Coordinates of C-alpha atoms in Angstrom, one line a residue:
M1 CA 7.1 -9.4 19.8
I2 CA 10.8 -8.8 20.9
A3 CA 10.9 -5.5 22.2
V4 CA 13.5 -2.6 22.5
L5 CA 14.1 -0.1 24.6
T6 CA 16.1 2.7 24.6
A7 CA 16.3 5.0 27.7
P8 CA 16.2 8.7 28.0
G9 CA 20.2 9.9 26.4
I10 CA 21.0 7.7 23.9
G11 CA 19.9 9.6 21.5
D12 CA 17.0 11.5 19.8
R13 CA 16.6 10.1 16.3
M14 CA 16.3 6.1 18.3
P15 CA 12.5 5.1 19.4
E16 CA 12.6 4.9 23.1
V17 CA 10.2 1.8 22.7
R18 CA 10.1 -0.8 19.9
L19 CA 8.7 -3.7 19.5
A20 CA 9.3 -5.6 16.4
D21 CA 8.9 -9.2 14.4
E22 CA 12.6 -10.2 13.8
A23 CA 10.9 -12.2 10.8
P24 CA 12.5 -9.6 7.6
A25 CA 9.9 -8.5 4.7
D26 CA 9.3 -7.1 1.5
L27 CA 5.5 -6.1 1.6
S28 CA 5.7 -4.0 4.7
G29 CA 3.8 -0.2 5.6
T30 CA 4.9 2.5 8.1
T31 CA 1.6 4.5 9.0
Q32 CA 2.4 8.3 11.2
L33 CA -0.6 7.7 13.9
G34 CA 0.0 10.8 15.5
A35 CA 2.2 11.6 19.3
G36 CA 5.1 9.4 18.6
V37 CA 3.3 6.0 17.9
S38 CA 4.1 4.8 14.4
V39 CA 3.2 1.2 13.2
E40 CA 4.7 -1.1 10.8
I41 CA 2.3 -3.7 9.4
D42 CA 3.3 -6.6 6.4
L43 CA 0.4 -6.7 4.1
A44 CA 1.9 -11.1 3.7
D45 CA 0.2 -10.7 7.7
P46 CA -2.1 -8.9 8.1
D47 CA -3.4 -10.0 10.8
G48 CA -0.6 -8.2 14.0
W49 CA 1.8 -5.6 14.0
R50 CA 5.4 -6.4 12.2
A51 CA 6.4 -3.1 14.5
V52 CA 4.7 -0.5 16.2
A53 CA 7.6 2.2 17.4
V54 CA 7.6 5.1 20.4
D55 CA 9.5 8.1 20.0
R56 CA 8.9 9.2 22.6
W57 CA 7.7 7.6 25.9
E58 CA 6.6 10.1 28.2
R59 CA 5.3 12.2 25.0
A60 CA 2.8 9.7 23.4
D61 CA -0.1 9.5 24.9
G62 CA -1.5 6.1 25.7
D63 CA -5.0 5.5 25.1
L64 CA -3.4 5.5 21.5
L65 CA -0.8 3.4 22.9
G66 CA -3.6 1.0 24.5
A67 CA -6.0 1.3 21.5
V68 CA -2.2 -0.4 19.3
V69 CA -0.6 -2.9 21.7
G70 CA -3.5 -3.1 25.2
Q71 CA -3.3 -1.4 28.1
D72 CA -1.5 -4.7 29.7
S73 CA 2.0 -4.5 27.5
V74 CA 1.5 -0.7 27.8
R75 CA 2.0 -1.7 31.5
Y76 CA 4.3 -3.2 31.3
L77 CA 6.4 -1.5 29.4
S78 CA 6.6 1.0 31.0
Q79 CA 7.2 -0.7 34.5
L80 CA 10.3 -2.4 32.3
R81 CA 11.7 0.8 30.9
A82 CA 11.3 2.4 34.7
G83 CA 13.0 -0.3 35.7
A84 CA 15.6 0.4 33.6
A85 CA 19.1 1.5 33.6
P86 CA 20.4 5.1 32.0
D87 CA 22.0 5.2 29.0
S88 CA 21.4 1.8 29.0
Q89 CA 19.2 -0.8 26.4
L90 CA 17.1 -3.5 27.6
T91 CA 15.6 -6.7 25.6
A92 CA 12.5 -8.3 25.9
D93 CA 9.8 -10.5 25.1
V94 CA 6.6 -9.4 24.8
S95 CA 3.3 -9.8 24.0
V96 CA 0.2 -7.6 22.0
D97 CA -2.6 -8.0 22.5
A98 CA -4.4 -7.3 19.4
A99 CA -8.1 -7.6 20.1
K100 CA -8.2 -3.9 20.4
S101 CA -6.1 -3.2 17.1
A102 CA -8.5 -4.6 14.3
P103 CA -8.7 -0.9 12.5
W104 CA -5.6 1.1 12.9
R105 CA -4.5 -2.4 11.7
R106 CA -7.3 -1.6 8.3
L107 CA -5.7 1.9 8.4
A108 CA -2.4 0.6 8.2
V109 CA -2.9 -2.2 5.1
I110 CA -4.7 0.7 3.5
D111 CA -1.8 3.0 3.6
A112 CA 0.5 0.4 2.6
L113 CA -1.5 -1.1 -0.6
D114 CA -1.5 2.9 -1.9
R115 CA 2.5 2.6 -1.3
W116 CA 2.4 -1.2 -3.2
L117 CA -0.1 -2.0 -4.7
Q118 CA 0.2 -1.5 -8.8
V119 CA -3.1 -1.4 -10.8
P120 CA -5.4 0.9 -11.8
L121 CA -7.1 2.1 -8.7
D122 CA -9.9 4.8 -8.5
Q123 CA -7.6 7.2 -5.6
A124 CA -10.8 8.5 -5.0
L125 CA -11.7 5.6 -3.3
L126 CA -9.0 4.8 -0.9
D127 CA -9.2 7.9 0.1
A128 CA -12.8 8.2 0.9
E129 CA -12.1 4.0 2.7
R130 CA -9.2 5.9 4.3
A131 CA -11.0 8.2 6.5
V132 CA -13.6 5.9 7.2
V133 CA -11.5 3.4 8.5
R134 CA -9.1 6.7 10.6
A135 CA -12.9 7.4 12.1
R136 CA -14.1 3.6 13.6
A137 CA -10.3 3.7 14.2
A138 CA -11.0 7.0 16.8
R139 CA -13.8 4.9 18.2
T140 CA -11.7 2.7 19.9
L141 CA -10.3 4.9 22.2
R142 CA -11.0 7.1 25.8
S143 CA -9.7 10.4 25.1
S144 CA -12.2 12.5 23.7
S145 CA -10.3 15.3 23.1
L146 CA -7.9 12.2 21.5
R147 CA -11.6 11.3 19.7
E148 CA -12.2 14.8 18.5
H149 CA -8.9 15.5 17.3
R150 CA -8.8 12.2 14.6
N151 CA -12.4 12.5 13.5
G152 CA -11.8 16.1 12.8
Q153 CA -8.6 14.5 10.6
A154 CA -11.3 12.3 9.0
V155 CA -13.7 14.4 8.5
V156 CA -11.5 16.5 6.3
L157 CA -9.9 14.0 4.0
A158 CA -14.1 12.7 3.5
R159 CA -14.4 15.9 2.2
R160 CA -10.7 15.9 0.2
S161 CA -12.7 12.7 -1.6
A162 CA -17.4 13.5 -1.5
G163 CA -16.9 14.9 -4.9
E164 CA -15.5 12.1 -6.9
L165 CA -17.2 9.4 -4.1
S166 CA -20.9 11.3 -4.6
T167 CA -19.8 10.4 -8.7
Y168 CA -18.8 8.0 -8.9
L169 CA -22.4 6.2 -6.8
T170 CA -24.1 8.7 -9.7
G171 CA -22.5 7.2 -12.3
L172 CA -23.2 3.5 -10.3
A173 CA -27.1 4.3 -10.2
N174 CA -27.8 5.6 -13.5
S175 CA -25.9 2.3 -15.2
A176 CA -29.4 0.8 -13.6
S177 CA -27.3 -2.5 -14.0
S178 CA -26.1 -4.9 -10.7
L179 CA -23.8 -4.6 -8.0
P180 CA -22.1 -8.0 -7.4
R181 CA -22.8 -7.7 -3.0
A182 CA -19.2 -7.6 -2.4
L183 CA -19.0 -4.2 -3.8
Y184 CA -22.5 -3.3 -2.9
S185 CA -21.8 -4.4 0.8
S186 CA -18.0 -2.5 0.3
L187 CA -19.9 1.3 -1.0
S188 CA -22.6 0.5 2.3
R189 CA -19.8 0.3 4.5
V190 CA -18.1 3.8 3.2
T191 CA -21.3 6.1 2.9
T192 CA -22.4 4.9 6.7
G193 CA -19.4 6.2 7.4
Y194 CA -19.9 9.4 5.9
A195 CA -23.1 9.1 7.1
N196 CA -21.8 8.9 10.7
L197 CA -18.8 11.6 9.9
A198 CA -21.9 14.2 8.2
T199 CA -22.7 14.4 12.3
Q200 CA -19.3 15.0 13.5
V201 CA -19.5 19.1 11.7
T202 CA -20.6 21.7 13.5
G203 CA -22.5 24.5 11.3
G204 CA -25.6 23.1 9.5
P205 CA -25.6 21.1 6.7
D206 CA -22.4 20.5 4.6
E207 CA -23.0 20.6 1.1
C208 CA -19.7 17.3 0.5
F209 CA -21.6 15.0 2.8
D210 CA -24.8 15.7 1.6
A211 CA -24.1 14.6 -2.0
V212 CA -23.2 11.8 -1.0
A213 CA -26.4 10.4 0.8
Q214 CA -27.8 11.4 -1.8
A215 CA -26.5 10.0 -4.6
W216 CA -25.9 6.3 -2.0
S217 CA -30.0 7.1 -1.6
R218 CA -31.0 7.4 -5.4
L219 CA -27.4 4.6 -6.4
K220 CA -29.7 2.0 -3.7
V221 CA -34.0 2.5 -5.3
A222 CA -32.3 2.0 -9.1
V223 CA -29.2 0.0 -9.0
P224 CA -30.9 -4.4 -8.0
V225 CA -27.8 -6.2 -5.4
G226 CA -27.6 -9.4 -4.7
G227 CA -25.8 -10.2 -9.0
V228 CA -22.6 -11.6 -10.1
L229 CA -20.0 -10.9 -12.7
K230 CA -20.9 -12.8 -15.4
R231 CA -18.0 -11.9 -17.5
V232 CA -14.7 -10.8 -15.7
E233 CA -12.2 -9.8 -18.2
Q234 CA -9.0 -11.4 -20.5
L235 CA -6.8 -11.8 -18.8
P236 CA -3.6 -9.6 -20.1
A237 CA -0.4 -11.3 -20.5
V238 CA 1.3 -11.2 -17.4
E239 CA 5.1 -10.2 -17.4
F240 CA 7.4 -9.7 -14.8
D241 CA 11.4 -8.9 -16.1
G242 CA 12.1 -7.8 -12.6
E243 CA 16.5 -7.8 -13.4
D244 CA 15.5 -5.0 -16.5
S245 CA 17.5 -2.3 -15.5
S246 CA 15.1 -0.1 -16.9
S247 CA 12.5 -0.9 -14.6
V248 CA 11.0 1.4 -11.8
D249 CA 13.0 0.6 -8.5
P250 CA 9.1 0.0 -6.4
R251 CA 11.4 1.2 -3.2
Q252 CA 12.1 4.9 -4.4
V253 CA 8.1 5.4 -5.5
R254 CA 4.7 4.7 -4.6
A255 CA 2.1 2.3 -6.8
R256 CA 0.9 3.6 -9.5
V257 CA 2.4 6.8 -9.8
I258 CA 4.7 6.2 -12.6
A259 CA 4.4 3.0 -14.5
S260 CA 7.4 0.7 -15.2
E261 CA 9.4 1.2 -18.0
I262 CA 12.2 4.0 -18.2
R263 CA 13.2 4.9 -21.0
M264 CA 16.9 7.3 -21.9
V265 CA 17.3 8.7 -24.9
E266 CA 20.7 10.3 -25.2
S267 CA 21.7 14.2 -27.1
R268 CA 23.1 14.3 -30.1
G269 CA 26.2 16.1 -28.9
G270 CA 25.9 13.6 -26.2
S271 CA 26.4 15.2 -23.0
T272 CA 22.9 14.9 -22.0
V273 CA 20.4 12.1 -21.9
R274 CA 16.6 12.4 -21.9
V275 CA 14.9 10.8 -19.4
L276 CA 11.2 9.5 -19.4
V277 CA 9.2 8.2 -17.5
P278 CA 5.4 7.4 -18.5
A279 CA 3.0 7.9 -15.8
F280 CA 0.6 5.5 -13.9
G281 CA -2.6 7.6 -14.7
S282 CA -2.6 11.5 -16.6
R283 CA -3.4 12.5 -12.7
V284 CA -1.1 13.0 -10.6
P285 CA -1.5 14.9 -7.6
S286 CA 0.5 18.0 -7.9
V287 CA 2.6 16.9 -4.9
I288 CA 3.9 14.0 -6.1
A289 CA 4.2 15.7 -9.6
D290 CA 6.9 18.5 -8.0
Q291 CA 9.4 16.8 -5.8
L292 CA 9.5 13.2 -8.2
M293 CA 13.4 13.0 -9.2
V294 CA 15.7 11.2 -11.7
R295 CA 20.4 10.2 -11.4
L296 CA 22.7 8.2 -12.9
V297 CA 23.5 5.6 -11.9
D298 CA 26.9 3.7 -12.8
R299 CA 26.1 0.6 -13.8
R300 CA 29.7 -1.1 -12.8
S301 CA 30.8 1.1 -9.5
G302 CA 26.9 2.0 -8.6
V303 CA 28.3 5.4 -8.3
A304 CA 25.3 7.8 -8.3
H305 CA 24.9 11.1 -10.3
A306 CA 23.5 13.8 -8.6
P307 CA 20.0 14.4 -8.6
V308 CA 17.9 16.6 -10.7
R309 CA 13.4 17.3 -10.5
L310 CA 12.0 15.6 -13.3
K311 CA 9.2 17.2 -15.2
F312 CA 5.5 16.4 -15.1
S313 CA 3.7 17.2 -18.5
P314 CA -0.2 16.4 -18.1
G315 CA -1.0 16.4 -21.6
R316 CA 1.3 13.2 -22.4
A317 CA 1.4 11.3 -19.3
V318 CA 4.5 11.2 -19.0
F319 CA 8.0 12.3 -16.6
M320 CA 10.7 14.0 -18.6
Q321 CA 13.4 15.5 -17.9
D322 CA 17.0 16.1 -20.2
V323 CA 20.0 15.2 -17.3
P324 CA 23.9 15.3 -18.0
L325 CA 25.7 13.4 -18.5
R326 CA 29.3 13.8 -16.7
G327 CA 31.7 12.9 -19.9
A328 CA 29.6 9.3 -19.2
S329 CA 28.5 6.9 -22.3
A330 CA 24.2 7.1 -22.2
D331 CA 25.2 3.2 -22.2
D332 CA 26.9 3.0 -18.7
V333 CA 24.3 5.0 -16.3
R334 CA 21.2 3.7 -16.3
A335 CA 18.0 6.4 -14.5
D336 CA 17.6 5.7 -10.8
V337 CA 13.3 7.2 -10.2
F338 CA 13.3 8.1 -7.2
D339 CA 10.6 10.1 -4.5
P340 CA 12.9 11.2 -1.9
G341 CA 9.8 11.2 0.7
Y342 CA 10.3 6.9 -0.2
E343 CA 14.1 7.7 -1.3
T344 CA 17.2 4.7 -0.3
A345 CA 20.1 3.8 -2.1
P346 CA 20.3 3.4 -5.4
A347 CA 21.0 -0.4 -6.2
L348 CA 24.5 -1.0 -6.6
T349 CA 24.2 -3.4 -9.5
D350 CA 21.2 -4.0 -12.4
G351 CA 20.4 -7.5 -11.4
D352 CA 21.3 -6.1 -7.5
D353 CA 19.6 -9.4 -5.6
E354 CA 17.2 -7.1 -3.2
L355 CA 16.2 -4.9 -6.6
V356 CA 14.6 -8.2 -8.0
R357 CA 12.8 -9.0 -4.8
Q358 CA 11.2 -5.9 -4.4
R359 CA 9.8 -6.1 -7.4
R360 CA 8.4 -9.7 -7.2
A361 CA 6.6 -9.0 -4.2
Q362 CA 5.2 -6.0 -5.4
F363 CA 4.1 -7.7 -8.7
V364 CA 2.7 -11.1 -7.0
L365 CA 0.7 -8.9 -4.6
S366 CA -0.4 -7.6 -8.2
E367 CA -1.9 -10.9 -9.3
W368 CA -2.0 -12.3 -6.0
R369 CA -5.0 -8.8 -4.7
R370 CA -6.3 -9.3 -8.3
A371 CA -7.1 -13.1 -8.4
M372 CA -8.9 -12.3 -5.6
V373 CA -11.1 -9.9 -6.0
E374 CA -12.2 -11.3 -9.1
I375 CA -13.2 -14.4 -7.5
R376 CA -15.5 -11.8 -5.3
L377 CA -17.5 -10.6 -7.3
S378 CA -17.1 -13.2 -10.2
R379 CA -17.2 -16.2 -7.8
Q380 CA -15.3 -17.9 -9.8
P381 CA -12.7 -20.2 -8.8
K382 CA -11.9 -21.2 -12.7
T383 CA -11.1 -17.7 -13.6
R384 CA -9.0 -17.1 -10.1
N385 CA -7.0 -20.1 -10.8
R386 CA -6.5 -19.9 -14.2
R387 CA -4.8 -16.1 -13.1
L388 CA -3.2 -18.0 -10.4
A389 CA -1.6 -20.7 -12.4
R390 CA 0.2 -17.9 -15.2
L391 CA 1.3 -16.4 -12.2
T392 CA 3.0 -19.7 -11.2
A393 CA 4.1 -20.2 -14.7
V394 CA 6.4 -16.9 -14.6
L395 CA 7.9 -17.6 -10.8
N396 CA 8.7 -20.6 -12.6
Q397 CA 10.9 -18.9 -14.5
S398 CA 12.3 -16.2 -11.9
V399 CA 12.5 -18.7 -8.4
P400 CA 13.2 -21.9 -10.3
D401 CA 13.6 -23.2 -6.4
A402 CA 10.2 -24.0 -5.6
N403 CA 10.3 -24.5 -1.2
E404 CA 12.2 -21.2 -2.4
P405 CA 9.8 -17.7 -1.3
V406 CA 8.8 -15.9 -3.4
F407 CA 10.0 -12.7 -1.5
R408 CA 11.0 -12.1 1.5
G409 CA 7.7 -12.7 4.4
G410 CA 6.1 -14.8 1.2
P411 CA 5.0 -17.7 0.1
T412 CA 6.9 -20.2 -2.2
R413 CA 6.0 -20.8 -6.0
G414 CA 5.7 -24.8 -4.4
E415 CA 2.6 -23.2 -1.9
I416 CA 1.1 -21.3 -4.0
T417 CA 1.0 -24.6 -6.6
R418 CA -0.4 -26.2 -4.4
Y419 CA -3.5 -23.8 -3.4
V420 CA -4.4 -23.7 -6.9
D421 CA -4.8 -27.0 -6.3
A422 CA -6.7 -27.5 -3.5
A423 CA -4.0 -29.6 -2.2
P424 CA -3.3 -29.4 1.6
G425 CA -0.3 -28.6 3.2
T426 CA -1.4 -24.2 2.5
V427 CA -1.1 -23.1 5.9
H428 CA 1.2 -19.4 4.7
P429 CA -0.6 -17.0 6.0
W430 CA -0.2 -15.1 2.7
F431 CA -3.4 -17.0 2.0
T432 CA -5.8 -15.3 4.2
S433 CA -3.9 -11.7 3.6
T434 CA -6.7 -10.9 2.1
R435 CA -8.7 -11.4 4.6
G436 CA -10.1 -9.6 8.0
A437 CA -8.1 -6.4 8.1
G438 CA -6.5 -6.9 4.3
E439 CA -9.8 -7.7 2.4
P440 CA -9.9 -6.1 -0.3
L441 CA -10.6 -2.6 -0.6
V442 CA -13.7 -0.4 -2.1
A443 CA -11.5 0.8 -5.2
E444 CA -9.9 -2.9 -5.9
L445 CA -13.7 -3.8 -5.9
A446 CA -14.7 -1.0 -7.9
A447 CA -11.5 -1.9 -10.4
V448 CA -12.2 -4.9 -11.4
H449 CA -16.1 -4.5 -11.6
Q450 CA -15.4 -1.3 -14.2
A451 CA -13.5 -3.7 -16.3
R452 CA -15.6 -6.5 -16.5

């Protein structure tokens, strides 16, 4: 990786040390690990870090840095930094040891999928796995105080998800139908993680953790394991219209908060337009529902109007707001919905190349991972290949050149076709992106199993 070292004094907002891969990537996500250390992972190639940034080298925990990039790399970077001239910038090649970073990369992958993966998932299952992986990552730390702090964070998150996790396990036990081994194994890892976290709780038994343990015990007795899905749901119609200006910009809002369609209804007097955005589900966390905003953007100039906050109607599962047109015609503006936490500048035009590519990247990610989950549960290559064949047919319309990457960091359409046809030459990291740190989430497996 390329390291850029910025000496103290150049600017408070610049990281003192940043290690980065120079190749651009659309499906990247950043996770703040604490102690001034943040990491970036590329979902198209999760076997290594895309970037590691340290905001204050002297304050960053060396133990955490060592777990993320390796102690040899930490020592080398310290020597480089010590030799840097004041108010200067130094660039160097750094070899990063990722041997101990697997649980940290898994944690970053979960965060990135939570950011990008637009498919129906049980958020409680996702957060339960996030808690367990956080605790697993903590075990790589040598400092007992830092390890305890990380475990404490994991316990809080696990408690928050325990009720829905135990309800889900109880439902599986009551169904008495066999579980595919892939789903059972993932649930076993999560519940084992909960059992380990329960030992970190002081003051006696904990009802939340006990409920998960009891539900898991009942499931193991009631449900046979080893079967496969005999029937996978029929493939829905695959659609992608990345140039549709009424679609949500995936750079602006975390996945599974709102659906892709945005409707605009002009008032009779023409002074306002009502913006209607369907929620992805009826339950939206208040921390997100209370801050989602919308702004009107001139279709020709790209100039954005002042933003206003959207209102969420749980009964209708829709976000809405009447937005002043300020003299503009409803035909001359489009709605740009965004979460201030993810805000980027709105696209200048409806067919902005970067926006279309980002929408395509999210679409391909969702279809690809769904196909990989289906084959794990059903062991039916034909089902997976049908979905991927339909995916390539859609990509044929939006990416005519078979040798052009379908998004930055992603494979070409030709490479996907060769993968489906089991032809040689499919060596892109994308084709192993659902292994190791990128393996399917328990929530992904559960979603496909529930839809059977």
